[in-house]
Coordinates of C-alpha atoms in Angstrom, one line a residue:
X1 CA -0.1 -0.3 0.0
X2 CA 1.4 3.4 -1.0
X3 CA 0.8 6.9 0.2
X4 CA -2.1 7.4 -2.3
X5 CA -3.9 4.5 -1.4
X6 CA -3.1 5.4 2.5
X7 CA -4.8 8.8 2.2
X8 CA -7.9 7.5 0.7
X9 CA -8.6 5.4 3.8
X10 CA -11.5 6.2 6.0
X11 CA -12.0 4.9 9.8
X12 CA -15.1 5.3 11.9
X13 CA -13.6 4.7 15.1
X14 CA -10.2 4.9 16.4
X15 CA -10.4 1.8 17.5
X16 CA -10.9 0.7 13.9
X17 CA -7.6 2.8 12.6
X18 CA -5.7 1.0 15.5
X19 CA -7.0 -2.6 14.6
X20 CA -5.9 -1.8 10.7
X21 CA -2.4 0.2 12.0
X22 CA -1.4 -3.0 14.1
X23 CA -1.5 -5.1 11.3
X24 CA -0.1 -2.7 8.6
X25 CA 2.8 -2.4 10.9
X26 CA 3.2 -6.2 11.1
X27 CA 3.3 -6.5 7.3
X28 CA 6.0 -4.0 7.4
X29 CA 7.7 -4.3 10.3
X30 CA 7.8 -0.5 11.1
X31 CA 7.1 1.2 14.0
X32 CA 5.2 4.4 15.1
X33 CA 4.3 6.1 18.2
X34 CA 1.5 8.5 18.9
X35 CA 3.6 12.1 18.8
X36 CA 0.6 14.6 19.0
X37 CA -3.0 14.7 19.2
X38 CA -5.9 16.8 20.2
X39 CA -8.2 14.9 22.1
X40 CA -11.7 15.5 20.9
X41 CA -13.9 15.7 24.0
X42 CA -11.3 18.8 24.6
X43 CA -12.8 20.5 21.5
X44 CA -15.5 22.9 22.5
X45 CA -17.3 22.7 18.9
X46 CA -17.4 18.6 19.6
X47 CA -18.7 18.5 22.7
X48 CA -21.4 21.4 21.9
X49 CA -22.4 19.9 18.4
X50 CA -21.6 15.9 18.3
X51 CA -23.1 13.4 20.3
X52 CA -21.1 11.9 23.0
X53 CA -21.0 8.4 21.6
X54 CA -18.9 10.1 18.5
X55 CA -16.6 12.0 20.5
X56 CA -15.9 8.3 22.7
X57 CA -15.5 6.3 19.2
X58 CA -13.4 8.6 17.3
X59 CA -11.7 10.2 20.6
X60 CA -8.9 12.7 18.4
X61 CA -9.8 15.6 16.5
X62 CA -6.3 15.5 14.5
X63 CA -3.5 12.7 15.6
X64 CA 0.0 12.6 14.1
X65 CA 2.0 9.3 14.3
X66 CA 5.4 9.7 14.0
X67 CA 8.4 6.8 13.4
X68 CA 9.7 5.8 16.3
X69 CA 13.4 6.9 15.0
X70 CA 12.4 10.5 15.5
X71 CA 15.4 12.1 17.7
X72 CA 14.9 12.9 20.9
X73 CA 15.5 16.7 20.3
X74 CA 12.7 16.9 18.0
X75 CA 10.3 15.2 20.3
X76 CA 10.0 18.5 23.1
X77 CA 6.7 19.4 21.0
X78 CA 5.0 16.1 21.7
X79 CA 1.4 15.8 23.3
X80 CA -1.6 17.7 22.5
X81 CA -1.7 20.8 20.6
X82 CA -3.9 23.6 20.5
X83 CA -5.9 24.2 17.0
X84 CA -5.2 27.7 15.0
X85 CA -8.2 28.6 12.6
X86 CA -9.9 25.5 12.4
X87 CA -6.2 23.9 11.4
X88 CA -4.1 21.7 13.9
X89 CA -0.6 22.7 13.6
X90 CA 0.2 19.1 13.9
X91 CA -0.4 19.1 10.5
X92 CA 2.8 21.6 9.6
X93 CA 5.5 19.6 11.7
X94 CA 8.5 18.1 10.4
X95 CA 11.3 16.9 12.1
X96 CA 13.9 19.8 11.7
X97 CA 17.0 17.5 13.0
X98 CA 18.4 15.9 9.4
X99 CA 19.3 12.7 11.9
X100 CA 15.8 12.1 12.5
X101 CA 12.9 10.2 10.1
X102 CA 10.8 12.3 8.4
X103 CA 8.0 9.1 8.3
X104 CA 4.6 10.0 9.5
X105 CA 1.0 9.8 9.4
X106 CA -1.6 12.3 10.1
X107 CA -5.3 11.6 10.5
X108 CA -7.8 14.0 10.8
X109 CA -11.9 14.0 11.7
X110 CA -13.5 14.3 8.2
X111 CA -15.8 17.3 7.0
X112 CA -18.8 15.6 7.9
X113 CA -17.5 14.8 11.4
X114 CA -18.3 10.8 11.9
X115 CA -14.8 9.6 11.3
X116 CA -11.2 9.6 10.9
X117 CA -9.5 10.3 7.6
X118 CA -5.7 10.1 6.7
X119 CA -5.0 13.2 5.3
X120 CA -1.3 13.2 4.9
X121 CA 1.5 10.7 4.9
X122 CA 5.3 10.2 4.2
X123 CA 6.0 6.5 4.2
X124 CA 9.7 6.6 3.4
X125 CA 12.1 6.0 5.9
X126 CA 15.6 7.1 6.1
X127 CA 16.9 4.2 7.8
X128 CA 16.5 0.4 7.3
X129 CA 13.9 -1.5 9.2
X130 CA 15.1 -4.0 11.4
X131 CA 13.0 -7.2 11.9
X132 CA 14.5 -7.6 15.4
X133 CA 13.8 -4.5 16.7
X134 CA 10.2 -4.6 15.7
X135 CA 9.7 -8.0 17.3
X136 CA 11.2 -6.4 20.8
X137 CA 9.3 -3.2 20.5
X138 CA 6.3 -3.9 18.8
X139 CA 3.0 -4.9 20.9
X140 CA -0.6 -5.2 19.6
X141 CA -2.8 -2.8 21.0
X142 CA -0.5 -0.2 22.1
X143 CA -2.0 2.5 20.2
X144 CA -5.2 2.0 21.3
X145 CA -4.3 1.0 25.1
X146 CA -2.4 4.2 25.6
X147 CA -5.1 6.3 24.3
X148 CA -6.7 5.7 27.7
X149 CA -4.0 4.6 30.0
X150 CA -0.3 4.3 29.5
X151 CA -0.1 0.3 29.4
X152 CA 2.8 0.1 31.2
X153 CA 0.9 1.1 34.4
X154 CA -1.9 -1.7 33.8
X155 CA 0.5 -4.3 33.3
X156 CA 2.2 -3.0 36.5
X157 CA -0.6 -2.7 38.6
X158 CA -2.5 -6.2 37.3
X159 CA -3.4 -9.0 39.8
X160 CA -2.4 -6.2 42.8
X161 CA -4.4 -5.1 45.4
X162 CA -5.3 -1.5 45.0
X163 CA -6.2 1.2 47.4
X164 CA -7.9 4.5 47.4
X165 CA -4.9 6.4 46.4
X166 CA -3.9 3.9 43.6
X167 CA -7.4 4.2 41.8
X168 CA -7.5 8.1 42.3
X169 CA -3.8 8.1 40.6
X170 CA -5.2 6.0 37.6
X171 CA -8.0 8.5 37.2
X172 CA -5.4 11.4 36.9
X173 CA -3.8 9.3 34.0
X174 CA -7.2 8.6 32.0
X175 CA -7.6 10.4 29.1
X176 CA -10.7 9.2 27.8
X177 CA -13.5 6.4 28.8
X178 CA -12.2 3.7 26.7
X179 CA -13.0 0.6 27.4
X180 CA -15.4 1.6 30.1
X181 CA -12.1 1.8 32.4
X182 CA -12.5 5.3 33.4
X183 CA -16.1 4.3 34.4
X184 CA -15.0 1.2 36.4
X185 CA -12.2 3.4 37.8
X186 CA -14.9 5.9 39.1
X187 CA -17.4 3.3 40.4
X188 CA -14.2 1.8 42.6
X189 CA -13.5 5.3 43.5
X190 CA -16.9 5.8 45.0
X191 CA -16.7 2.5 47.0
X192 CA -13.5 3.7 48.4
X193 CA -14.9 6.9 49.6
X194 CA -17.6 5.0 51.2
X195 CA -15.3 2.3 52.3
X196 CA -11.9 3.2 53.2
X197 CA -11.0 -0.6 54.2
X198 CA -12.4 -2.3 51.3
X199 CA -10.0 -4.3 49.4
X200 CA -9.7 -4.6 45.6
X201 CA -7.6 -6.5 43.0
X202 CA -7.7 -5.1 39.2
X203 CA -6.5 -7.4 36.3
X204 CA -6.1 -6.1 32.9
X205 CA -5.6 -7.7 30.0
X206 CA -1.7 -8.0 29.3
X207 CA -0.4 -5.1 26.9
X208 CA -4.1 -4.0 26.9
X209 CA -5.7 -1.2 28.9
X210 CA -8.9 -3.6 29.3
X211 CA -10.4 -4.6 32.5
X212 CA -10.3 -8.6 33.0
X213 CA -11.0 -9.2 36.4
X214 CA -12.4 -7.3 39.0
X215 CA -12.0 -8.8 43.0
X216 CA -13.8 -6.7 45.7
X217 CA -14.8 -7.6 49.4
X218 CA -15.8 -4.7 51.4
X219 CA -15.3 -4.4 55.1
X220 CA -18.7 -5.8 56.2
X221 CA -18.0 -8.6 53.8
X222 CA -14.5 -9.2 55.9
X223 CA -16.3 -9.0 59.0
X224 CA -19.0 -11.6 57.6
X225 CA -16.5 -13.9 56.9
X226 CA -14.4 -13.6 59.9
X227 CA -17.4 -14.3 62.2
X228 CA -18.9 -17.3 60.0
X229 CA -15.8 -19.0 58.0
X230 CA -17.1 -22.5 58.3
X231 CA -18.7 -23.0 55.3
X232 CA -18.1 -21.2 52.1
X233 CA -19.9 -21.3 49.0
X234 CA -18.3 -20.4 45.5
X235 CA -20.9 -20.1 42.9
X236 CA -21.5 -18.6 39.3
X237 CA -24.2 -16.1 39.8
X238 CA -25.2 -14.7 36.4
X239 CA -23.8 -13.3 33.4
X240 CA -24.7 -9.7 33.8
X241 CA -23.7 -8.7 30.4
X242 CA -22.4 -10.5 27.2
X243 CA -18.3 -10.0 28.1
X244 CA -18.8 -10.6 31.9
X245 CA -19.6 -12.8 34.4
X246 CA -20.4 -12.7 38.2
X247 CA -19.1 -14.6 40.6
X248 CA -19.6 -15.0 44.5
X249 CA -18.2 -16.7 47.6
X250 CA -21.0 -16.9 50.6
X251 CA -20.7 -17.7 54.1
X252 CA -24.0 -19.1 56.2
X253 CA -24.5 -16.7 59.3
X254 CA -26.2 -18.5 62.8
X255 CA -29.7 -17.8 60.6
X256 CA -28.8 -20.4 57.7
X257 CA -28.6 -17.8 55.6
X258 CA -26.2 -17.1 53.0
X259 CA -24.4 -14.1 53.2
X260 CA -22.0 -12.5 50.2
X261 CA -18.3 -12.4 51.5
X262 CA -16.7 -11.6 48.1
X263 CA -17.7 -10.6 44.6
X264 CA -15.3 -11.6 41.4
X265 CA -16.4 -9.4 38.2
X266 CA -14.6 -11.6 35.7
X267 CA -14.7 -11.8 31.6
X268 CA -15.9 -15.2 30.4
X269 CA -13.9 -18.1 29.5
X270 CA -11.3 -16.8 31.8
X271 CA -9.3 -19.7 33.2
X272 CA -8.3 -20.5 37.2
X273 CA -11.3 -18.4 38.7
X274 CA -11.6 -20.9 41.8
X275 CA -8.3 -20.0 42.5
X276 CA -7.7 -16.5 42.0
X277 CA -10.6 -15.6 44.1
X278 CA -9.7 -18.2 46.5
X279 CA -6.6 -16.8 46.8
X280 CA -7.3 -13.3 46.9
X281 CA -9.9 -14.2 49.7
X282 CA -7.3 -15.6 51.7
X283 CA -4.9 -12.9 51.5
X284 CA -7.5 -10.1 52.3
X285 CA -8.1 -12.4 55.5
X286 CA -5.5 -14.6 56.4
X287 CA -6.8 -16.3 59.5
X288 CA -9.7 -17.7 57.3
X289 CA -7.0 -20.0 55.7
X290 CA -6.9 -22.7 58.1
X291 CA -11.0 -22.2 59.6
X292 CA -12.9 -23.2 56.6
X293 CA -14.5 -26.6 56.9
X294 CA -16.6 -27.2 53.7
X295 CA -15.9 -25.4 50.3
X296 CA -19.3 -25.7 48.5
X297 CA -19.0 -25.6 44.5
X298 CA -21.3 -24.6 41.7
X299 CA -21.4 -27.7 39.1
X300 CA -19.9 -25.6 36.4
X301 CA -16.6 -24.5 38.6
X302 CA -13.6 -26.6 37.9
X303 CA -10.1 -26.9 39.8
X304 CA -11.6 -28.9 42.3
X305 CA -8.2 -29.6 43.3
X306 CA -7.6 -25.9 44.6
X307 CA -9.9 -26.7 47.9
X308 CA -7.1 -28.6 49.6
X309 CA -4.4 -26.3 48.4
X310 CA -6.0 -23.2 49.6
X311 CA -8.2 -24.1 52.4
X312 CA -6.1 -27.5 54.0
X313 CA -8.8 -28.0 56.8
X314 CA -11.9 -28.0 54.3
X315 CA -13.7 -30.9 52.6
X316 CA -15.2 -30.0 48.8
X317 CA -18.9 -30.4 47.7
X318 CA -20.7 -30.1 44.5
X319 CA -24.1 -28.4 44.9
X320 CA -26.2 -31.4 44.5
X321 CA -29.3 -30.2 43.0
X322 CA -27.2 -28.7 40.0
X323 CA -25.5 -32.3 39.6
X324 CA -28.9 -33.5 39.1
X325 CA -30.1 -31.1 36.8
X326 CA -26.8 -31.3 34.5
X327 CA -27.3 -35.0 34.5
X328 CA -30.9 -35.2 33.9
X329 CA -30.5 -32.6 31.2
X330 CA -27.6 -34.5 29.7
X331 CA -29.6 -37.6 29.4
X332 CA -32.7 -35.9 27.7
X333 CA -29.8 -34.6 25.0
X334 CA -27.9 -38.1 24.5
X335 CA -32.0 -39.7 23.4
X336 CA -33.3 -41.4 26.9
X337 CA -36.3 -42.7 25.8
X338 CA -38.4 -43.2 29.2
X339 CA -37.4 -40.1 30.7
X340 CA -39.3 -40.2 33.4
X341 CA -37.6 -43.2 34.8
X342 CA -34.4 -41.1 34.8
X343 CA -35.0 -38.5 37.4
X344 CA -35.7 -40.8 40.7
X345 CA -32.7 -43.1 39.6
X346 CA -30.4 -40.2 39.5
X347 CA -31.7 -39.1 43.0
X348 CA -31.1 -42.8 44.3
X349 CA -27.7 -42.5 43.1
X350 CA -27.0 -39.1 44.7
X351 CA -28.8 -40.6 48.1
X352 CA -26.9 -43.8 48.1
X353 CA -25.6 -45.0 51.7
X354 CA -23.2 -48.0 50.7
X355 CA -21.3 -48.5 47.8
X356 CA -23.1 -51.7 47.0
X357 CA -26.4 -49.3 46.7
X358 CA -24.4 -46.9 44.5
X359 CA -23.3 -49.5 41.9
X360 CA -26.8 -50.9 41.6
X361 CA -28.2 -47.7 41.1
X362 CA -25.8 -47.1 38.5
X363 CA -26.3 -50.3 36.8
X364 CA -30.3 -49.8 36.8
X365 CA -30.0 -46.4 35.0
X366 CA -27.7 -48.4 32.3
X367 CA -31.1 -50.3 31.6
X368 CA -32.4 -47.0 30.3
X369 CA -29.6 -44.7 28.8
X370 CA -27.5 -44.8 25.9
X371 CA -24.0 -46.0 26.2
X372 CA -22.7 -42.7 25.5
X373 CA -24.5 -41.2 28.0
X374 CA -23.0 -44.2 30.6
X375 CA -19.9 -43.3 29.4
X376 CA -20.2 -39.6 29.8
X377 CA -21.3 -40.3 33.6
X378 CA -18.5 -42.5 34.3
X379 CA -16.0 -40.2 32.9
X380 CA -17.6 -37.0 34.5
X381 CA -19.4 -37.9 37.5
X382 CA -18.3 -41.1 38.9
X383 CA -14.9 -40.0 39.2
X384 CA -16.0 -37.2 41.4
X385 CA -18.5 -39.1 43.6
X386 CA -17.0 -38.3 46.9
X387 CA -18.3 -34.5 46.4
X388 CA -22.0 -35.2 45.6
X389 CA -22.8 -39.0 46.7
X390 CA -24.0 -39.2 50.2
X391 CA -21.9 -42.4 51.2
X392 CA -18.7 -40.7 50.1
X393 CA -19.7 -37.3 50.4
X394 CA -20.6 -35.4 53.8
X395 CA -24.0 -33.9 54.6
X396 CA -24.7 -30.8 56.4
X397 CA -28.4 -31.8 57.6
X398 CA -28.8 -28.5 59.5
X399 CA -28.4 -26.4 56.0
X400 CA -30.3 -26.9 52.7
X401 CA -27.3 -25.6 50.1
X402 CA -29.8 -25.4 47.6
X403 CA -31.9 -22.7 49.2
X404 CA -29.1 -20.8 50.2
X405 CA -27.3 -20.4 46.5
X406 CA -31.1 -20.0 45.3
X407 CA -31.8 -16.9 47.7
X408 CA -28.5 -15.2 46.8
X409 CA -28.9 -15.6 43.1
X410 CA -32.6 -14.5 42.8
X411 CA -32.1 -11.3 45.5
X412 CA -28.7 -10.4 43.2
X413 CA -30.5 -11.3 39.9
X414 CA -33.4 -8.9 41.0
X415 CA -31.1 -6.1 41.1
X416 CA -28.7 -6.4 38.4
X417 CA -29.7 -6.1 34.6
X418 CA -28.6 -8.4 32.0
X419 CA -26.7 -5.2 30.0
X420 CA -25.2 -3.8 33.0
X421 CA -21.8 -2.3 32.5
X422 CA -19.0 -3.5 35.0
X423 CA -18.9 -0.2 36.6
X424 CA -22.9 -0.3 37.2
X425 CA -22.5 -4.1 38.6
X426 CA -20.0 -2.6 41.1
X427 CA -21.9 0.0 42.2
X428 CA -25.1 -1.9 42.7
X429 CA -23.2 -4.6 44.5
X430 CA -21.7 -2.7 46.8
X431 CA -24.9 -0.6 47.4
X432 CA -26.7 -3.9 48.0
X433 CA -24.2 -4.9 50.6
X434 CA -23.9 -1.9 52.5
X435 CA -26.0 -1.4 55.9
X436 CA -29.6 -0.7 55.3
X437 CA -31.1 -0.2 58.4
X438 CA -34.7 0.4 56.5
X439 CA -34.2 -3.2 55.6
X440 CA -32.9 -4.8 58.4
X441 CA -34.0 -2.7 61.2
X442 CA -37.3 -3.1 63.0
X443 CA -36.7 -0.6 65.8
X444 CA -40.5 -0.7 67.4
X445 CA -40.4 -4.4 67.3
X446 CA -36.8 -4.9 69.2
X447 CA -37.6 -2.2 71.2
X448 CA -40.8 -3.9 72.1
X449 CA -38.9 -7.0 73.3
X450 CA -36.6 -5.5 75.5
X451 CA -39.5 -3.6 76.8
X452 CA -40.9 -7.3 78.0
X453 CA -37.8 -8.3 79.9
X454 CA -36.8 -5.2 80.9
X455 CA -37.5 -2.5 83.6
X456 CA -39.1 0.8 82.0
X457 CA -35.9 2.7 82.6
X458 CA -33.4 0.1 81.0
X459 CA -35.9 -0.5 78.4
X460 CA -36.0 3.3 77.9
X461 CA -32.5 3.4 77.6
X462 CA -32.2 0.4 75.1
X463 CA -34.5 2.3 73.0
X464 CA -32.8 5.3 72.8
X465 CA -29.4 3.5 71.5
X466 CA -31.5 1.4 69.0
X467 CA -32.6 5.3 67.3
X468 CA -29.3 6.2 67.1
X469 CA -28.3 3.4 64.4
X470 CA -30.7 5.3 61.4
X471 CA -28.4 8.5 61.5
X472 CA -25.0 6.9 62.8
X473 CA -22.0 6.8 60.3
X474 CA -19.9 3.9 61.5
X475 CA -16.7 2.3 60.4
X476 CA -16.2 -1.2 61.7
X477 CA -13.4 -3.2 61.9
X478 CA -12.6 -6.6 63.1
X479 CA -9.8 -7.3 65.4
X480 CA -7.8 -9.7 66.8
X481 CA -9.7 -9.3 69.7
X482 CA -13.3 -8.7 68.5
X483 CA -14.2 -5.3 67.0
X484 CA -13.4 -1.6 66.6
X485 CA -16.1 1.0 65.5
X486 CA -15.2 4.6 64.5
X487 CA -18.2 7.2 64.9
X488 CA -16.2 9.9 63.3
X489 CA -15.2 11.4 66.7
X490 CA -14.1 8.5 69.1
X491 CA -13.1 4.6 68.8
X492 CA -14.7 2.2 70.7
X493 CA -13.6 -1.6 71.2
X494 CA -16.0 -4.6 71.6
X495 CA -15.4 -8.4 72.2
X496 CA -15.5 -11.0 69.6
X497 CA -18.8 -12.4 71.3
X498 CA -20.4 -8.7 70.9
X499 CA -21.5 -8.5 74.5
X500 CA -19.2 -5.8 75.9
X501 CA -18.0 -2.3 74.9
X502 CA -16.0 0.0 75.9
X503 CA -18.1 3.1 75.7
X504 CA -18.9 4.8 78.6
X505 CA -22.8 4.1 78.3
X506 CA -22.0 0.4 78.3
X507 CA -19.5 0.4 81.1
X508 CA -21.9 2.2 83.2
X509 CA -25.0 0.5 82.7
X510 CA -23.7 -2.8 81.2
X511 CA -26.8 -2.4 79.0
X512 CA -26.6 -2.6 75.2
X513 CA -24.8 0.3 73.1
X514 CA -25.5 1.6 69.5
X515 CA -22.2 0.4 69.1
X516 CA -22.7 -3.1 69.8
X517 CA -26.1 -2.9 67.7
X518 CA -24.2 -1.2 64.8
X519 CA -21.6 -4.2 64.8
X520 CA -24.4 -6.8 65.0
X521 CA -26.4 -5.0 62.4
X522 CA -23.3 -5.2 60.2
X523 CA -22.3 -8.7 61.1
X524 CA -26.0 -10.0 60.8
X525 CA -25.9 -10.9 64.6
X526 CA -28.9 -10.9 66.7
X527 CA -30.0 -7.5 67.8
X528 CA -32.5 -9.2 70.8
X529 CA -30.2 -11.3 72.7
X530 CA -30.8 -12.1 76.6
X531 CA -27.0 -12.4 76.7
X532 CA -26.6 -8.4 76.5
X533 CA -28.4 -8.2 79.5
X534 CA -26.6 -10.8 81.4
X535 CA -24.4 -8.8 83.6
X536 CA -26.9 -5.9 83.8
X537 CA -27.7 -4.2 87.3
X538 CA -30.8 -2.9 86.1
X539 CA -33.5 -5.4 87.2
X540 CA -35.5 -7.4 84.7
X541 CA -39.4 -7.8 84.7

């Protein structure tokens, strides 16, 4: 392709040009970089007259790409330039140093303001093109990546925990909202504003400024997981858009309710999801590693060996209801004729109390199922029978595992649309998990319960303390000895059982205070608890 042909080309987005340009450079083994540019969102006329989608797609009013061999002394004008009389000074720029390569390509927004057009180019280099140098320096997608964030920055920070200052620094680097990165960072910035102790791990696609994975655990999730570490669920909740899936870790509280204790937003097809999320959870809460006794996985979660590696004292199980549904669907797909007999047989297999009972049920299933289905069963599910059949697996008789997962999925699905962005998903999830006193606190009912067992003076004091929960802003953290709570002025400390507090109200009366109630509310503990009155000097009725 010569200069004349290139000058005829038109691109309807910066991304379209970058994809073409990467391929063009690879064929010619030539290196260019974005030397000067004028962001379209900085042009007043564009902001006032063009749709935002067009501004986002085109990104630049004009852009000049120069050969990598431009001499350093000629780079002093690099960066964005102002426009003069409707024409960019980028068009007039030529290297003055005779040692610099003068090869360049110049793009400008079209007269219709809906595309980028190559208006000028000079493709002759004054030096030999070196394939080895090209292979060393060239990275596909680099031109597109750098229009939002420097790719060296995202490569460096990827797979690491980031804090509030890291997010603000990344936002300060952002030039555009490319690939939703700025929106995602803004949602994380909002998360840290509301919860400075949240823990977030970001992963970008290598050599691209594209978010691949976001791991989130809020401070209240940390408290929940520390308080209820025995049973963890890990399951794919839903696909909240065409590109991303949502996974979650659940713990189980005293009321046998599943509580979110970590979220993972991840691009579809990403491998090692369980390993990454489990390792991130343990890095966030180190003492959980040896306290987890059971890890219950969704049927489509692989990496079963990860459970013992990350949680050495834990036994693994696959959600039985999902196993049975998967087997039943597969049998139907593989042409089982007597469909009504298969479900009872599958249930018999899952509830087998002895190896003989299991083997007999499997043989009976073979009478009704095709050889291809039986081969599938033996290869995929017989080998993992210790994770879903009674005799080899474990039984949590007090816990309806299907109901725990089902309720959690219904709750999250009701909040998240099927076309939410990553940024929208982050905001919805963190808002959903924040303390909502209107939802979780029935002040009058709890006050009435205390009135039924306390004398009027004690009951009145407890009711007053409950009243402070609605307007109080509390930062609650788990500590080695219990919990700490900061109300914006002072810090108070409570024991692990949430029965005592260091505040003057509790110390003087030994009655439950607002700090104990707030922490129990966050950790989903009982607000009416007679143990809170056990040491009180106030006579009970």
